[in-house]
Short mmCIF file of C-alpha atoms in Angstrom, two decimals:
data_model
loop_
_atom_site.label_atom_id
_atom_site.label_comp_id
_atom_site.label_asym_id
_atom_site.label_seq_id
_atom_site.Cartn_x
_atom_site.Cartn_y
_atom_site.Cartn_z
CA UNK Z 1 -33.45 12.21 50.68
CA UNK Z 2 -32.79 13.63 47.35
CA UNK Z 3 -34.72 16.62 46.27
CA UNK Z 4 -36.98 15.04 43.87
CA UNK Z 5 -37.63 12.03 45.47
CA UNK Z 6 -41.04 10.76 46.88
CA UNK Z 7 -40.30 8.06 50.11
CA UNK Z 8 -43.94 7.19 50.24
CA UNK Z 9 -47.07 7.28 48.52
CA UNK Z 10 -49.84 8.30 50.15
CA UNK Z 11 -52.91 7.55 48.22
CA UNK Z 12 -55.48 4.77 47.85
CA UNK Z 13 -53.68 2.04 45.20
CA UNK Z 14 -56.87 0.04 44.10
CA UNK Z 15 -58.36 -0.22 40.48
CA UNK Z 16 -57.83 2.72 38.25
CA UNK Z 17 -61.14 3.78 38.76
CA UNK Z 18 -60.57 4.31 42.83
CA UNK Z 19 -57.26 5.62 42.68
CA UNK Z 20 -56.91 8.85 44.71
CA UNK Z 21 -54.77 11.71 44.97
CA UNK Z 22 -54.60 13.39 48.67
CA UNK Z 23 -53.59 17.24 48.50
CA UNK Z 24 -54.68 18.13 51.54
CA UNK Z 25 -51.38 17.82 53.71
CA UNK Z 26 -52.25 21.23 55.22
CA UNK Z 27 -54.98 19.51 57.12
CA UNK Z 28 -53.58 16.61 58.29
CA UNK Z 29 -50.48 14.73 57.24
CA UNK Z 30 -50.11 10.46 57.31
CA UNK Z 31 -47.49 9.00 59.84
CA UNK Z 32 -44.22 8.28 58.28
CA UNK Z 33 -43.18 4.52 58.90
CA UNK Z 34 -40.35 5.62 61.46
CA UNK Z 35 -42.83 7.45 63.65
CA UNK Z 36 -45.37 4.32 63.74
CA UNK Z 37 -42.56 1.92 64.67
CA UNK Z 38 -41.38 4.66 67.31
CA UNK Z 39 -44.81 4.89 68.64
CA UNK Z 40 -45.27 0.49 68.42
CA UNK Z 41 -41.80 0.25 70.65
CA UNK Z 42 -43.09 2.56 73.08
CA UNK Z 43 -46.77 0.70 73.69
CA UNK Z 44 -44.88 -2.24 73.64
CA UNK Z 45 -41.42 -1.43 76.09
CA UNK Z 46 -42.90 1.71 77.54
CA UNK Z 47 -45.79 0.85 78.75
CA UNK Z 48 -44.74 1.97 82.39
CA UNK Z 49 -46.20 5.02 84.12
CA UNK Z 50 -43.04 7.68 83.29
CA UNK Z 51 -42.47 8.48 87.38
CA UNK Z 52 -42.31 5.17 88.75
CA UNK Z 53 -38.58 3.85 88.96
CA UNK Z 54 -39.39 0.12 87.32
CA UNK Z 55 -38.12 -0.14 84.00
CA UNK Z 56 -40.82 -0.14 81.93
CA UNK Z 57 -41.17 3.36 83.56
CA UNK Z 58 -37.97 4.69 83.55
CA UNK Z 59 -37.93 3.64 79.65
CA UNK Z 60 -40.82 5.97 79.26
CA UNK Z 61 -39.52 8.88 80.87
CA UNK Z 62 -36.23 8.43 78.77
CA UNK Z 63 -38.56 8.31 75.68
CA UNK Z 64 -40.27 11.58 76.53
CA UNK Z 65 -36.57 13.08 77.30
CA UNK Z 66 -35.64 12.00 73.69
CA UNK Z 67 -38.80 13.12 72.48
CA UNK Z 68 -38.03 16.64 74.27
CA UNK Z 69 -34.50 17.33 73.30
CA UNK Z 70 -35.84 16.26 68.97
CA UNK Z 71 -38.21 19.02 69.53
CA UNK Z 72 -35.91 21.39 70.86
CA UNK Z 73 -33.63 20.60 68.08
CA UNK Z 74 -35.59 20.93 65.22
CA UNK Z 75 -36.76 24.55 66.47
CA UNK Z 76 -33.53 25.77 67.88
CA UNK Z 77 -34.42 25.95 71.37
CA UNK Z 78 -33.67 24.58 75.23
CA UNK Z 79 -35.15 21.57 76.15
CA UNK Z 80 -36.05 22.49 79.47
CA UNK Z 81 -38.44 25.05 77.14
CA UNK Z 82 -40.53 22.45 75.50
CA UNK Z 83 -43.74 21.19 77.72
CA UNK Z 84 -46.26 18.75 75.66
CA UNK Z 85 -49.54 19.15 75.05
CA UNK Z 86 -52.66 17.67 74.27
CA UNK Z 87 -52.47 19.49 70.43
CA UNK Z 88 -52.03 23.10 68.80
CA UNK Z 89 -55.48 24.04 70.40
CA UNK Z 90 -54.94 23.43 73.91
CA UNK Z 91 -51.35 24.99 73.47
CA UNK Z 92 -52.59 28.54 72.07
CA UNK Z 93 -55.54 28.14 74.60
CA UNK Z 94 -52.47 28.31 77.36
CA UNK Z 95 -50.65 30.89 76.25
CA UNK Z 96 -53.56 33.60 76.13
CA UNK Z 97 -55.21 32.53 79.58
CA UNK Z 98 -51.35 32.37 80.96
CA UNK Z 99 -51.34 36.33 79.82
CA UNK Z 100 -54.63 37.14 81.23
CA UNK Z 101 -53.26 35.84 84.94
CA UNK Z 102 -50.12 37.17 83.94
CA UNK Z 103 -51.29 41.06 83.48
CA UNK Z 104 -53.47 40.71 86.27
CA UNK Z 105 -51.08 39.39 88.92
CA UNK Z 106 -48.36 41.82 87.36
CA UNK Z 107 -50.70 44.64 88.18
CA UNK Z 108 -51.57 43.70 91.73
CA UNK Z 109 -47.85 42.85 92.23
CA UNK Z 110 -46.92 46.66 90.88
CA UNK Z 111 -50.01 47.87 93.16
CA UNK Z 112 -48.61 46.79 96.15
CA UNK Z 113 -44.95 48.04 95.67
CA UNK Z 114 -44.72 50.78 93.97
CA UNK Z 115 -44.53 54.20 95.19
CA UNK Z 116 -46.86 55.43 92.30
CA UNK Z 117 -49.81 54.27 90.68
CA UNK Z 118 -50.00 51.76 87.84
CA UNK Z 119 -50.40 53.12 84.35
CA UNK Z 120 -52.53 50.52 84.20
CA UNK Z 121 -53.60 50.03 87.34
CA UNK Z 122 -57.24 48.60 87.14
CA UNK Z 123 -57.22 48.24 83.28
CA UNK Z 124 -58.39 44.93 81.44
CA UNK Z 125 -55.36 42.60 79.38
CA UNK Z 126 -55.22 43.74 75.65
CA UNK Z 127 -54.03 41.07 72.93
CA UNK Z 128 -53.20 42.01 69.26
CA UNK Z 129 -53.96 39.59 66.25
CA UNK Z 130 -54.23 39.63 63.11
CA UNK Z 131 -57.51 38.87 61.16
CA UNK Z 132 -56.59 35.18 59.49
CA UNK Z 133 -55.15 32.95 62.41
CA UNK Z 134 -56.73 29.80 63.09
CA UNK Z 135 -60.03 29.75 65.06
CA UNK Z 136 -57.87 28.48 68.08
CA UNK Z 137 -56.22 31.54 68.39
CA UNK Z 138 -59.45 33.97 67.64
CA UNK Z 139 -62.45 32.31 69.25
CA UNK Z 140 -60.57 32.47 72.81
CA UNK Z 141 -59.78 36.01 71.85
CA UNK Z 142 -63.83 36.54 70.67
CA UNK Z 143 -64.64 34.79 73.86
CA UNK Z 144 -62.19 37.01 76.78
CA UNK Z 145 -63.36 39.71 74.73
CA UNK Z 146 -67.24 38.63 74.95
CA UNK Z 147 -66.97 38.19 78.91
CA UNK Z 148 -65.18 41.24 79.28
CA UNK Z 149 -62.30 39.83 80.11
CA UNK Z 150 -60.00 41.17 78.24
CA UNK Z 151 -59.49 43.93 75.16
CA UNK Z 152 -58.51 42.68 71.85
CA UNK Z 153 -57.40 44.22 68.32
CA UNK Z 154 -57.66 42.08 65.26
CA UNK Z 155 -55.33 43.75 62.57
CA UNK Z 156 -56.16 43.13 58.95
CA UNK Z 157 -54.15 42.00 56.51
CA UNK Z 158 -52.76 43.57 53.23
CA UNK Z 159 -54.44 43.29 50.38
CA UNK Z 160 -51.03 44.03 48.84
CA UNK Z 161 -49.41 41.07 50.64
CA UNK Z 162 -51.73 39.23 52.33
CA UNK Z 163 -49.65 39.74 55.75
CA UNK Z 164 -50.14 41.62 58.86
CA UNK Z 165 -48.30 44.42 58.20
CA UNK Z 166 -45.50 45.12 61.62
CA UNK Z 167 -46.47 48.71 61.17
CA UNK Z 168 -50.00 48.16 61.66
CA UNK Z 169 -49.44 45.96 64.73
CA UNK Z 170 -47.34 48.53 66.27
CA UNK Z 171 -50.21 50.78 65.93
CA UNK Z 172 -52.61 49.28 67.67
CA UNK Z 173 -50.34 48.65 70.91
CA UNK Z 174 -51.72 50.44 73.83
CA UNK Z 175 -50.65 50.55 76.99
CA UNK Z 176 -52.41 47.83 78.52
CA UNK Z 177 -51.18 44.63 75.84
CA UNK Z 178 -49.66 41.89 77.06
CA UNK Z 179 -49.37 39.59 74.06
CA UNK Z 180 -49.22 40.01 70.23
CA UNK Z 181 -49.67 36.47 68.34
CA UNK Z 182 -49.57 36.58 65.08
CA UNK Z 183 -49.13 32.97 63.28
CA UNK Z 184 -46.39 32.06 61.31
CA UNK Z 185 -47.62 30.73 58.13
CA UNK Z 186 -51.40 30.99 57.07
CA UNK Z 187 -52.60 27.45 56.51
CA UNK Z 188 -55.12 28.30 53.27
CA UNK Z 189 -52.35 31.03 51.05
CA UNK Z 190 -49.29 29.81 52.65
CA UNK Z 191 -48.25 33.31 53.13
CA UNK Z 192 -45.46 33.82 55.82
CA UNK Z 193 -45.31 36.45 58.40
CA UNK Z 194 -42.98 38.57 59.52
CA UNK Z 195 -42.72 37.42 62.83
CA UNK Z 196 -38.54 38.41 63.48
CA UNK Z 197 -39.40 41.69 62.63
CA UNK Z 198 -42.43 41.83 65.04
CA UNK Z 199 -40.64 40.54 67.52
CA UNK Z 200 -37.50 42.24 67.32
CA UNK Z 201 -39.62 45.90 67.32
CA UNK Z 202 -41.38 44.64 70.25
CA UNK Z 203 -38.32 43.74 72.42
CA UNK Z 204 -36.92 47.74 71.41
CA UNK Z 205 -40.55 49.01 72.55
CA UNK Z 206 -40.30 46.68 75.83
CA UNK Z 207 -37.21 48.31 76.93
CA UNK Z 208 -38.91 51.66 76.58
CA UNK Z 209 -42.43 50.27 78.51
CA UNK Z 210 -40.88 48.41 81.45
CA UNK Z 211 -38.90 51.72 82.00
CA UNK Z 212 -42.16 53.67 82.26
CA UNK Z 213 -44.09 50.87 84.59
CA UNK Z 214 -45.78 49.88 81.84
CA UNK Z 215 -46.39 45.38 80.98
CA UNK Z 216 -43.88 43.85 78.84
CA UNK Z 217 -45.29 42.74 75.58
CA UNK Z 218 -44.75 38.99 74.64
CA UNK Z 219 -44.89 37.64 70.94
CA UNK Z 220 -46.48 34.08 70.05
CA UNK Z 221 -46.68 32.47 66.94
CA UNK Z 222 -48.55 30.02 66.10
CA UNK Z 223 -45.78 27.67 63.99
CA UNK Z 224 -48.43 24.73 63.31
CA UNK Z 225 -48.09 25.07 59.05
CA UNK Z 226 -44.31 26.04 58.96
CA UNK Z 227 -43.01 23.25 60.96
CA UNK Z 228 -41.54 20.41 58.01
CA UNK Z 229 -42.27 22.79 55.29
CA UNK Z 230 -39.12 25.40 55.75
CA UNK Z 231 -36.37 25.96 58.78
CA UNK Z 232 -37.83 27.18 61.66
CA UNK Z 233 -35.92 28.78 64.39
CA UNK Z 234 -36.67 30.23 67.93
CA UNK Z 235 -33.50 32.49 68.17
CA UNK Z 236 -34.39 33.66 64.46
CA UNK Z 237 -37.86 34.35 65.15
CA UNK Z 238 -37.28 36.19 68.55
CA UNK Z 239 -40.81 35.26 69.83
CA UNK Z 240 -41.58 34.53 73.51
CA UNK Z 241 -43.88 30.97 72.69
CA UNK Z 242 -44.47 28.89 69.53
CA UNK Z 243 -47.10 25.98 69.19
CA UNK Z 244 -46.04 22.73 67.48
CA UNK Z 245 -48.38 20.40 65.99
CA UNK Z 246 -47.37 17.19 65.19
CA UNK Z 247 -49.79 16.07 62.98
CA UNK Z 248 -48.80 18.79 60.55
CA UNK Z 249 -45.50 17.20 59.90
CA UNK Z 250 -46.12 13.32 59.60
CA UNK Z 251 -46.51 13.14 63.53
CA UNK Z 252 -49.01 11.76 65.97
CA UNK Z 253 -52.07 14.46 66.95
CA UNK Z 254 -50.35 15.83 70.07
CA UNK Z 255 -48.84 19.02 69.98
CA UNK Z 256 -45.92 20.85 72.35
CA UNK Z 257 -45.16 24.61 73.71
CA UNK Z 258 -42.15 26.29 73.57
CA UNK Z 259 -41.72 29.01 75.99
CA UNK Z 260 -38.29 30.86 76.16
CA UNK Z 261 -37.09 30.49 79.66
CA UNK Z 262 -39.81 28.77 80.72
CA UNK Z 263 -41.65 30.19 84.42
CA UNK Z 264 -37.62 32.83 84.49
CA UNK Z 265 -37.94 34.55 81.78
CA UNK Z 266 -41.27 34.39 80.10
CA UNK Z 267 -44.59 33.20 82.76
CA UNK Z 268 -46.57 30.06 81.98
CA UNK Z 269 -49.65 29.82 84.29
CA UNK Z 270 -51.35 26.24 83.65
CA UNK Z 271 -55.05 25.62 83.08
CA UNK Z 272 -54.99 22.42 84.59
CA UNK Z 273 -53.81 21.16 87.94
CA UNK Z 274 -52.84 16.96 88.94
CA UNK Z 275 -50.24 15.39 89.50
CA UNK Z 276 -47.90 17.69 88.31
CA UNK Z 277 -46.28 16.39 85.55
CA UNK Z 278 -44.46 18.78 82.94
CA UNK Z 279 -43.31 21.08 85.68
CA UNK Z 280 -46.66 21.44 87.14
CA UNK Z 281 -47.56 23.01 83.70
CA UNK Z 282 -49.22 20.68 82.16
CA UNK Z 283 -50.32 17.79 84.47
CA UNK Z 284 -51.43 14.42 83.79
CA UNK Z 285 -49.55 10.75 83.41
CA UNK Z 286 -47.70 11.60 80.20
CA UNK Z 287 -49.01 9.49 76.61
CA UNK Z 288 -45.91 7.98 76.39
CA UNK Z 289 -46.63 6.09 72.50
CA UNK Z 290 -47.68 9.73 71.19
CA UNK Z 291 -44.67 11.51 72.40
CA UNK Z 292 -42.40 9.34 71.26
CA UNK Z 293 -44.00 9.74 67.82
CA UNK Z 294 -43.79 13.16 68.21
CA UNK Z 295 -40.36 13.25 68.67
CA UNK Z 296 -39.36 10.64 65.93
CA UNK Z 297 -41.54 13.06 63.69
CA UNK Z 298 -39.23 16.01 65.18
CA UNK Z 299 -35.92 14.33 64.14
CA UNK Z 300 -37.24 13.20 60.74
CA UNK Z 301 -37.84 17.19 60.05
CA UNK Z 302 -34.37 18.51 61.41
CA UNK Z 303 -32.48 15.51 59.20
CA UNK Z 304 -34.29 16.19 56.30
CA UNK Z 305 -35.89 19.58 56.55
CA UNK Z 306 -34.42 21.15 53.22
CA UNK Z 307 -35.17 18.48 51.40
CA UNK Z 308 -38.53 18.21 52.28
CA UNK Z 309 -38.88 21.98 50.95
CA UNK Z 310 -37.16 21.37 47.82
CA UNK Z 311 -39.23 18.84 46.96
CA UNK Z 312 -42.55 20.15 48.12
CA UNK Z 313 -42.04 23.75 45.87
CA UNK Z 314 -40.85 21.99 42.75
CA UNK Z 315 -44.24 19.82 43.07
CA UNK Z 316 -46.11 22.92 43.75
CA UNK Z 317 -44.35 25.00 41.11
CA UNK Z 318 -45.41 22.24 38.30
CA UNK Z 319 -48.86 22.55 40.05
CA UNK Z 320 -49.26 25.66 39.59
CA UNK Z 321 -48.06 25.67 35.89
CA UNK Z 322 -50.15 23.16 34.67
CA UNK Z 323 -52.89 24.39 35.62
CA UNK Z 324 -52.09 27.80 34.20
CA UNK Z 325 -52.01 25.88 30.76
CA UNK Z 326 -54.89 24.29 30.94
CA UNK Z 327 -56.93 26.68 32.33
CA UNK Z 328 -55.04 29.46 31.09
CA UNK Z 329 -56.57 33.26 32.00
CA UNK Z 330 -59.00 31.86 33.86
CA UNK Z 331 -57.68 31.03 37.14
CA UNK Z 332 -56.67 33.16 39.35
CA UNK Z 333 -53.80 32.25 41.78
CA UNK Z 334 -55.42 33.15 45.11
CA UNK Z 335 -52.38 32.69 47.15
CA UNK Z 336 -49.69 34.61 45.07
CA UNK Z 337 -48.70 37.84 46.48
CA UNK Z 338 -45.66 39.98 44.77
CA UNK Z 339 -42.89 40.08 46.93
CA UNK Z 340 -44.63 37.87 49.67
CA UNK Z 341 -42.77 34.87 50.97
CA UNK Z 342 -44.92 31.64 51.10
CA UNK Z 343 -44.71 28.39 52.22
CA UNK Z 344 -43.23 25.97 49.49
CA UNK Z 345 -46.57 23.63 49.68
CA UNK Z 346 -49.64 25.53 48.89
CA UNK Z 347 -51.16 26.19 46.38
CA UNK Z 348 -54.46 28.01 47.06
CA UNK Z 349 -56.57 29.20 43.31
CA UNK Z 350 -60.09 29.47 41.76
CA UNK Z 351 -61.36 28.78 38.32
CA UNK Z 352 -63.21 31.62 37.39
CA UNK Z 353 -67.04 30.32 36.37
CA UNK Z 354 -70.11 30.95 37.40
CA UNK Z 355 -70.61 26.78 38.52
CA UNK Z 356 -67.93 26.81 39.21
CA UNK Z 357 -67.55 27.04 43.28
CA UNK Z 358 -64.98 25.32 44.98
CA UNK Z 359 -67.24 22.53 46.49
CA UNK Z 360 -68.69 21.84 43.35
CA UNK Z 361 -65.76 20.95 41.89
CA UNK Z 362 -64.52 18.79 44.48
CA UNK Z 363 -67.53 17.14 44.22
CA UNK Z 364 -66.86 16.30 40.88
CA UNK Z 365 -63.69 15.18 41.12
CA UNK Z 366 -63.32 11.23 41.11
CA UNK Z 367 -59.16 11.61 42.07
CA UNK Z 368 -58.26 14.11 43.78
CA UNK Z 369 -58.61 14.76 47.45
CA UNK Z 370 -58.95 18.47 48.71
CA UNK Z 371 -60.52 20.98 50.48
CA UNK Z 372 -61.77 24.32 49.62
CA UNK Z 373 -60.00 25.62 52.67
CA UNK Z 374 -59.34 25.14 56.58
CA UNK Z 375 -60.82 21.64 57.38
CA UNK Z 376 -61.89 23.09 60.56
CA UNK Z 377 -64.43 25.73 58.40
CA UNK Z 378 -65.71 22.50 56.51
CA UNK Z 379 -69.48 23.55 57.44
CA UNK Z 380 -69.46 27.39 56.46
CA UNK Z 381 -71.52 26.09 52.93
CA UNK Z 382 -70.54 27.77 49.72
CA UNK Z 383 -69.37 31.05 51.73
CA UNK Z 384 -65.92 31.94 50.82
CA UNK Z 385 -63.31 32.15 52.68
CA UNK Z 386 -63.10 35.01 55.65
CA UNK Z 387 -58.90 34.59 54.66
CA UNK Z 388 -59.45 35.12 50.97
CA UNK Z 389 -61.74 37.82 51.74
CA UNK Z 390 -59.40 39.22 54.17
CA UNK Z 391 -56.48 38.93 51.56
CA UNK Z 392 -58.63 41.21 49.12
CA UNK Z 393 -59.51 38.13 47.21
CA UNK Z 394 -63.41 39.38 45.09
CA UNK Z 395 -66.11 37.29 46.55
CA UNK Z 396 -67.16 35.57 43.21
CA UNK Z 397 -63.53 34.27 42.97
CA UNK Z 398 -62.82 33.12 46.66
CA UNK Z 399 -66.10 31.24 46.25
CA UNK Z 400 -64.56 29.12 43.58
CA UNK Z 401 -61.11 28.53 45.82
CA UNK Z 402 -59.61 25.53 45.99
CA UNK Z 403 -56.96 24.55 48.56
CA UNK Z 404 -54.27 21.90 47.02
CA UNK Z 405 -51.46 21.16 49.77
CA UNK Z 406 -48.83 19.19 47.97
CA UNK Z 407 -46.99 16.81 50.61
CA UNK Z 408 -43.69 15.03 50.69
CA UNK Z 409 -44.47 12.02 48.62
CA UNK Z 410 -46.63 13.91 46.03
CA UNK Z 411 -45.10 13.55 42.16
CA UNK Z 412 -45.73 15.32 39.13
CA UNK Z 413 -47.30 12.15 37.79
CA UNK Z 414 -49.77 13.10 40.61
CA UNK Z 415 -50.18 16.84 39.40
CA UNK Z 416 -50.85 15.46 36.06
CA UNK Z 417 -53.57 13.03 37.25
CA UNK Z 418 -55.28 15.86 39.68
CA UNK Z 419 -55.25 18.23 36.79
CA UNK Z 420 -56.90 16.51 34.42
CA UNK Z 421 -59.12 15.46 37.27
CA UNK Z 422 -60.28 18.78 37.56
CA UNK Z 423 -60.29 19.68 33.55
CA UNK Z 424 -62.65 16.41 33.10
CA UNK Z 425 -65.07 18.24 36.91
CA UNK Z 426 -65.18 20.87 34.88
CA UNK Z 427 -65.79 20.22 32.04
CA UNK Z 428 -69.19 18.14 33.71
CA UNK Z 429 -70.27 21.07 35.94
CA UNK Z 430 -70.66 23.43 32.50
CA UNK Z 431 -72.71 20.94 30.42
CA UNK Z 432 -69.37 19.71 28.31
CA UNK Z 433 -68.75 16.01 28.96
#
């Protein structure tokens, strides 16, 4: 696919006066057409339970074995890593109860052996996060930390560059943490994290810790809003487990788990237990039509990957140009931080105003389709965002935020039409038109 081009258009084609924009591919993205007929062929020739040896059966399990090795591809890694999941929630839901067994049995295992007496010996799991991943990864962490279950440290971002700085993580290691998970990509700025860096200070630290009796630290990222948008790449990123979420990259809602050396090197304890599908990981008769999806969605990304990008940060870049002409010194582009890489489809800003908040506007808009934020804080009211605030964003502007996520059929015909979409809501909220 060229750079410029736009496959499909995903928008509501009716009369003029219906016709939508959707900018809100950081929420959810449409299946592409090759994904839908991969997903039709499997309901229709697949329909066999994936261990029985009949052929509708054995055509499933080669789907999911397709499915597994396009995931593996696309990120780099083994497919003998890759489990699949139920979706990105359930996936970063495994990995931090996995690390609570895994400290604990560690422990007792160390208890029992050694000739001295744990460092840790006794001592609750500590996890380090930052204070803008997804509420998948911090209300698990709130709730271990509620029931006493575990210890955790939320580091806060920059206000400088809206990233967890390594330094700061490396701080707030003790000797008791087991995990660091830090997400890849923030899904309202689009700011990316230094996760190889992380990781690669964390395996030099490791060396020093398992020398001393002390718990290896393992890095997850959560990869849910880089995956389709820019390369992403287990061996690059050094990390120990990475969530994939399909529907974040024209895929099915179903999600996979990498884990590098999956139960040899790196432990996977499963929070479910049946008929022991996925290695006994991740039981239950496999969804045969949404894997195969998945992994149609999976080869889609590593064939066309760079393309996608190109395409999606020339439609941003217009984005955000336009709008600095027509609304000129006052908006403030939330999601731009100097030197700070970001990912090549967001574009997260505020027009300052005092009627001006970021619902308000939305609900004046008769084209486009957005979101002020993370779908998933849809009912927080007119309170800004916790990750603007976090990022150092003032409260009068983050409550005036608007979150456009250009996708890879969006055009600049499209920019122009949300634009003046949003001059025209504007123009009504302050008593002009």
């Amino acid at each position: 696919m060229e750079a410029g081009a736009a496959p499909r258009r995903d928008r509501l084609e009716k009369s003029a006066p219906d016709w939508k924009v959707y900018m809100d591919y950081n929420a959810t993205t449409p299946l592409e057409p090759e994904v839908i007929l991969a997903m039709t062929e499997a309901m229709q020739e697949a329909w066999g339970n994936p261990s029985s040896p009949y052929p509708a059966g054995r055509k499933a399990k080669d789907i999911i074995n397709t499915a597994r090795e396009n995931l593996a591809k696309m990120i780099g890694g083994k497919s003998q890593d890759i489990i699949f999941t139920s979706g990105g929630t359930e996936a970063n839901n495994l990995v931090i109860h996995s690390m609570v067994k895994y400290f604990h049995e560690n422990q007792t295992s160390k208890g029992d052996t050694a000739e001295h007496h744990s460092p840790v010996q006794g001592a609750k799991p500590h996890f380090i996060t930052c204070t803008v991943e997804h509420d998948s990864i911090r209300l698990p962490l709130e709730h271990l930390a509620e029931e006493q279950v575990a210890v955790v440290t939320f580091v806060p971002v920059s206000k400088v560059n809206g990233q967890a700085e390594v330094d700061d993580i490396l701080a707030a290691i003790r000797p008791t943490t087991c995990l660091v998970t830090i997400m890849l990509a923030n899904n309202e700025t689009g700011v990316i994290m230094a996760v190889p860096e992380i990781s690669r200070r964390i395996k030099a630290l490791n060396q020093k810790r398992v020398a001393s009796g002390l718990p290896r630290i393992l890095v997850h990222t959560d990869a849910a809003q880089a995956l389709g948008k820019r390369r992403v790449d287990v061996q690059d990123l050094g990390v120990d487990f990475l969530t994939i979420v399909g529907h974040k990259f024209y895929g099915p809602r179903i999600g996979a788990l990498y884990i590098r050396g999956l139960g040899e090197l790196t432990p996977l304890y499963p929070m479910l237990f049946g008929g022991g599908q996925e290695w006994n990981y991740r039981p239950g008769t496999e969804n045969t039509p949404m894997i195969a999806g998945l992994g149609k969605a999976a080869e889609l990304v590593t064939q066309n990957c760079e393309a996608y990008e190109a395409h999606m940060k020339d439609i941003r870049d217009y984005l955000e140009e336009r709008l600095k002409t027509e609304f000129d010194k006052r908006i403030h582009l939330n999601s731009q931080f100097p030197g700070t890489e970001r990912l090549p489809n967001t574009c997260n800003f505020s027009i300052r105003g005092p009627q001006l908040q970021g619902r308000l506007v939305l609900a004046q808009c008769r084209t486009l389709l957005a979101s002020v934020g993370a779908a998933c804080h849809s009912d927080h009211g007119d309170q800004p965002s916790p990750v603007l605030l976090s990022c150092g964003i003032p409260f009068d502007v983050a409550r005036n935020a608007l979150r456009l996520s250009v996708g890879r059929s969006t055009t600049r015909a499209d920019v122009d039409l949300v634009v003046r979409d949003l001059k025209q809501a504007v123009a009504r909220l302050e008593g002009q038109a």
